XYZ file of C-alpha atoms in Angstrom:
284
model
C -30.795 43.589 -27.841
C -27.650 43.448 -25.737
C -29.359 41.331 -23.057
C -30.581 38.777 -25.618
C -27.114 38.611 -27.166
C -25.520 38.010 -23.778
C -27.992 35.216 -23.026
C -27.285 33.496 -26.337
C -23.524 33.714 -25.779
C -23.838 32.320 -22.260
C -25.898 29.361 -23.494
C -23.325 28.781 -26.238
C -20.505 28.772 -23.672
C -22.318 26.178 -21.544
C -22.904 24.016 -24.628
C -19.234 24.112 -25.623
C -18.174 23.368 -22.037
C -20.403 20.268 -22.016
C -18.860 19.116 -25.294
C -15.385 19.737 -23.899
C -16.138 17.532 -20.884
C -17.137 14.701 -23.240
C -14.025 15.040 -25.416
C -11.798 15.121 -22.332
C -13.431 11.955 -20.991
C -13.075 10.196 -24.365
C -9.407 11.216 -24.482
C -8.764 9.640 -21.077
C -10.622 6.448 -22.024
C -8.667 6.179 -25.293
C -5.374 6.594 -23.406
C -6.291 3.762 -21.030
C -7.376 1.414 -23.842
C -4.252 2.261 -25.823
C -2.004 1.235 -22.955
C -3.855 -2.071 -22.499
C -3.708 -2.857 -26.243
C 0.052 -2.328 -26.332
C 0.502 -4.528 -23.256
C -1.542 -7.351 -24.855
C 0.552 -7.215 -27.986
C 3.835 -7.300 -26.084
C 2.692 -10.268 -23.966
C 1.546 -12.317 -26.972
C 4.518 -11.589 -29.244
C 7.004 -14.162 -27.785
C 4.548 -17.060 -28.188
C 3.819 -16.428 -31.850
C 7.445 -15.577 -32.612
C 8.370 -19.019 -31.294
C 5.717 -20.582 -33.521
C 7.220 -18.855 -36.548
C 10.688 -20.071 -35.551
C 9.337 -23.608 -35.249
C 7.885 -23.468 -38.757
C 11.208 -22.225 -40.117
C 13.063 -24.940 -38.210
C 10.863 -27.725 -39.594
C 11.201 -26.451 -43.130
C 14.948 -25.884 -43.044
C 15.710 -29.242 -41.461
C 13.600 -31.366 -43.836
C 14.683 -32.477 -47.267
C 12.268 -31.988 -50.160
C 9.869 -30.129 -47.889
C 6.469 -29.226 -49.313
C 3.250 -27.901 -47.854
C -0.106 -26.980 -49.401
C 0.152 -23.696 -47.508
C 3.195 -22.759 -49.619
C 1.800 -23.813 -52.980
C 1.677 -20.956 -55.485
C -1.287 -21.132 -57.829
C -3.041 -18.919 -60.331
C -4.725 -15.998 -58.604
C -8.403 -16.324 -59.519
C -9.868 -14.975 -56.299
C -8.464 -13.327 -53.179
C -9.686 -12.947 -49.631
C -8.990 -9.816 -47.609
C -9.286 -9.615 -43.844
C -10.219 -5.991 -43.196
C -9.854 -4.547 -39.691
C -11.654 -1.273 -39.028
C -13.324 0.350 -36.031
C -16.793 0.113 -34.547
C -17.247 3.855 -34.070
C -16.098 7.148 -35.499
C -14.542 10.143 -33.740
C -11.091 8.699 -34.464
C -9.710 11.126 -37.015
C -8.870 9.441 -40.316
C -8.544 5.915 -38.869
C -11.528 4.347 -40.656
C -11.280 6.387 -43.860
C -7.591 5.487 -44.279
C -8.219 1.751 -43.951
C -11.144 1.964 -46.405
C -8.887 3.767 -48.862
C -6.198 1.072 -48.479
C -8.732 -1.712 -49.116
C -10.111 0.108 -52.159
C -6.607 0.409 -53.627
C -5.911 -3.265 -52.925
C -9.055 -4.299 -54.796
C -8.033 -2.493 -57.961
C -6.937 -4.725 -60.815
C -10.126 -6.628 -61.560
C -9.345 -9.712 -59.464
C -12.505 -11.060 -57.768
C -12.265 -10.301 -54.054
C -14.181 -11.322 -50.959
C -13.719 -9.633 -47.593
C -13.857 -10.912 -44.048
C -14.736 -7.689 -42.193
C -13.777 -7.054 -38.579
C -15.445 -3.956 -37.144
C -18.828 -2.350 -37.812
C -17.334 0.231 -40.159
C -15.799 -2.572 -42.246
C -19.172 -4.340 -42.500
C -20.870 -1.070 -43.474
C -18.261 -0.494 -46.193
C -18.741 -3.975 -47.700
C -22.536 -3.689 -47.567
C -22.524 -0.241 -49.135
C -20.193 -1.291 -51.965
C -21.888 -4.654 -52.557
C -18.698 -6.628 -51.824
C -18.933 -10.357 -51.074
C -18.632 -10.946 -47.313
C -17.094 -14.214 -46.120
C -18.861 -13.900 -42.754
C -20.197 -11.050 -40.618
C -19.802 -13.061 -37.420
C -16.895 -10.858 -36.303
C -18.588 -7.535 -36.993
C -17.762 -6.030 -33.598
C -14.030 -5.354 -33.354
C -14.252 -4.372 -29.684
C -15.290 -7.891 -28.661
C -12.745 -9.867 -30.710
C -10.772 -12.271 -28.509
C -7.816 -14.516 -29.228
C -10.284 -17.421 -29.572
C -12.044 -15.451 -32.326
C -8.687 -14.999 -34.063
C -8.215 -18.780 -34.099
C -11.750 -19.165 -35.500
C -10.961 -16.636 -38.255
C -7.696 -18.438 -38.990
C -9.440 -21.815 -39.314
C -12.025 -20.255 -41.614
C -9.530 -18.707 -44.030
C -7.061 -21.622 -44.002
C -9.841 -24.091 -44.812
C -11.087 -21.785 -47.546
C -7.568 -21.561 -48.948
C -7.005 -25.334 -48.885
C -10.399 -26.011 -50.463
C -9.698 -23.560 -53.299
C -12.374 -20.991 -52.415
C -9.662 -18.345 -52.771
C -6.028 -18.460 -53.858
C -4.601 -15.693 -51.687
C -5.299 -14.382 -48.186
C -4.130 -10.956 -47.026
C -4.857 -8.841 -43.996
C -5.211 -5.054 -44.060
C -4.914 -3.256 -40.754
C -3.503 -0.078 -39.249
C 0.026 -0.235 -37.870
C 0.681 1.762 -34.719
C 3.832 3.808 -35.299
C 3.427 6.463 -32.619
C 0.750 8.410 -30.826
C 0.548 10.797 -33.770
C 1.187 8.358 -36.624
C -0.854 5.310 -37.641
C -0.237 3.765 -41.063
C -2.502 1.368 -43.039
C -0.604 -1.803 -43.887
C -1.310 -4.887 -46.002
C 0.360 -8.223 -45.240
C 0.112 -11.495 -47.125
C -0.933 -14.462 -44.972
C -1.308 -17.222 -47.542
C 0.449 -18.704 -49.393
C 3.361 -18.752 -46.978
C 6.748 -17.825 -48.334
C 9.278 -20.629 -48.455
C 12.466 -20.209 -46.455
C 15.472 -19.635 -48.695
C 18.075 -20.375 -46.067
C 20.447 -23.352 -45.973
C 19.112 -26.678 -44.798
C 20.310 -27.459 -41.293
C 21.013 -31.174 -41.430
C 22.211 -31.292 -37.831
C 18.718 -30.534 -36.520
C 17.333 -33.695 -38.051
C 19.136 -35.765 -35.455
C 17.954 -33.548 -32.574
C 14.222 -33.251 -33.317
C 11.898 -36.036 -34.404
C 8.507 -34.954 -35.739
C 5.638 -37.433 -35.625
C 3.864 -38.485 -37.750
C 5.952 -36.389 -40.190
C 7.520 -32.917 -40.378
C 5.032 -31.865 -43.081
C 2.002 -32.868 -40.988
C 3.353 -31.077 -37.918
C 4.056 -28.009 -40.047
C 0.527 -28.017 -41.491
C -0.940 -28.409 -37.991
C 0.980 -25.378 -36.714
C 0.127 -23.051 -39.608
C -3.460 -22.205 -38.486
C -2.107 -21.213 -35.060
C 0.577 -19.097 -36.666
C -1.984 -17.352 -38.902
C -4.150 -16.764 -35.822
C -1.151 -15.134 -34.163
C -0.643 -12.793 -37.094
C -4.343 -11.855 -37.013
C -4.218 -11.263 -33.265
C -1.107 -9.115 -33.648
C -2.821 -7.080 -36.366
C -5.875 -6.706 -34.114
C -3.720 -5.368 -31.272
C -2.000 -2.956 -33.664
C -5.350 -1.796 -35.033
C -6.904 -1.308 -31.597
C -3.853 0.658 -30.454
C -3.984 2.723 -33.663
C -7.690 3.438 -33.262
C -7.291 4.556 -29.664
C -4.225 6.614 -30.544
C -6.112 8.316 -33.388
C -9.132 8.888 -31.154
C -6.969 10.307 -28.363
C -5.309 12.715 -30.802
C -8.669 13.720 -32.295
C -10.269 14.268 -28.885
C -7.245 16.243 -27.691
C -7.548 18.508 -30.728
C -11.297 18.832 -30.147
C -10.723 19.779 -26.500
C -8.213 22.443 -27.500
C -10.605 23.825 -30.113
C -13.383 23.904 -27.512
C -11.121 25.779 -25.097
C -10.355 28.345 -27.800
C -14.056 28.723 -28.578
C -14.854 29.249 -24.888
C -12.143 31.873 -24.643
C -13.472 33.686 -27.713
C -17.089 33.470 -26.523
C -16.108 34.707 -23.067
C -14.421 37.717 -24.643
C -17.537 38.423 -26.707
C -19.720 37.982 -23.615
C -17.617 40.465 -21.646
C -17.756 42.962 -24.502
C -21.541 42.608 -24.741
C -21.810 42.986 -20.967
C -19.633 46.098 -20.986
C -21.719 47.491 -23.842
C -24.925 46.876 -21.895
C -23.509 48.573 -18.799
C -22.309 51.539 -20.841
C -25.718 51.880 -22.455
C -27.462 51.836 -19.063
C -25.095 54.470 -17.656
C -25.660 56.643 -20.740
C -29.438 56.382 -20.326
C -29.240 57.237 -16.611
C -27.019 60.277 -17.270
C -29.275 61.456 -20.081
C -32.320 61.103 -17.834
C -30.668 63.034 -15.012
C -29.806 65.948 -17.301
C -33.468 66.310 -18.264
């Protein structure tokens, strides 16, 4: 009995050690991907910040400015860009974003979703939600060119009246231990409320017109916001996965320690039993 128990414990220890090696490797991979995601976001931020400043400059320096991207209309249908992960083992990353999307859809307004990530596609399919396109189902392979393609798709849909509002729901990276679901409105754009800067009109000449230049820049600006949200989401996913794998590794270490203690006790019990049997045999 003691020998069989010891064998089972030893096999269990080897199994947990194998699992611990996997969680440790996944933790290291997540740390590397997290660092790269943060670097990509920091490198891209100045470009898209300048685009936003250009939009504000055009608007504030033009009298009677108007753009179809700023037009407020009755909300009959909305489009949500949902960014989730491709895989699990990332703590509450996917479940939190699904919960945020579910809350956003409350209110009875017809909603279609452009899912990014396999878990987002699975959620829409399971719930029977209208999918704009499943072309971007793999979040791990999304590039900046894909972000421009997504931007063109939603801006054209907005201009054509397919939907009256476009929002993006992603996970904001706060710290290694904290990632928060966040919803941001993309369209319609909010009008600048600042004072018109008449002096800029003499410094910058927009051809063929300020409005047409503004409308040409908007898809690129929206693409920048999507790319920034993608970088935040990737960093959040890897941060959540790193934290989850670190916790799993610690739990595995505790299990190994407990199993080793039980193994030693079983071994000591077996030795004691053998000594007792030998002594008893010698007395007879």
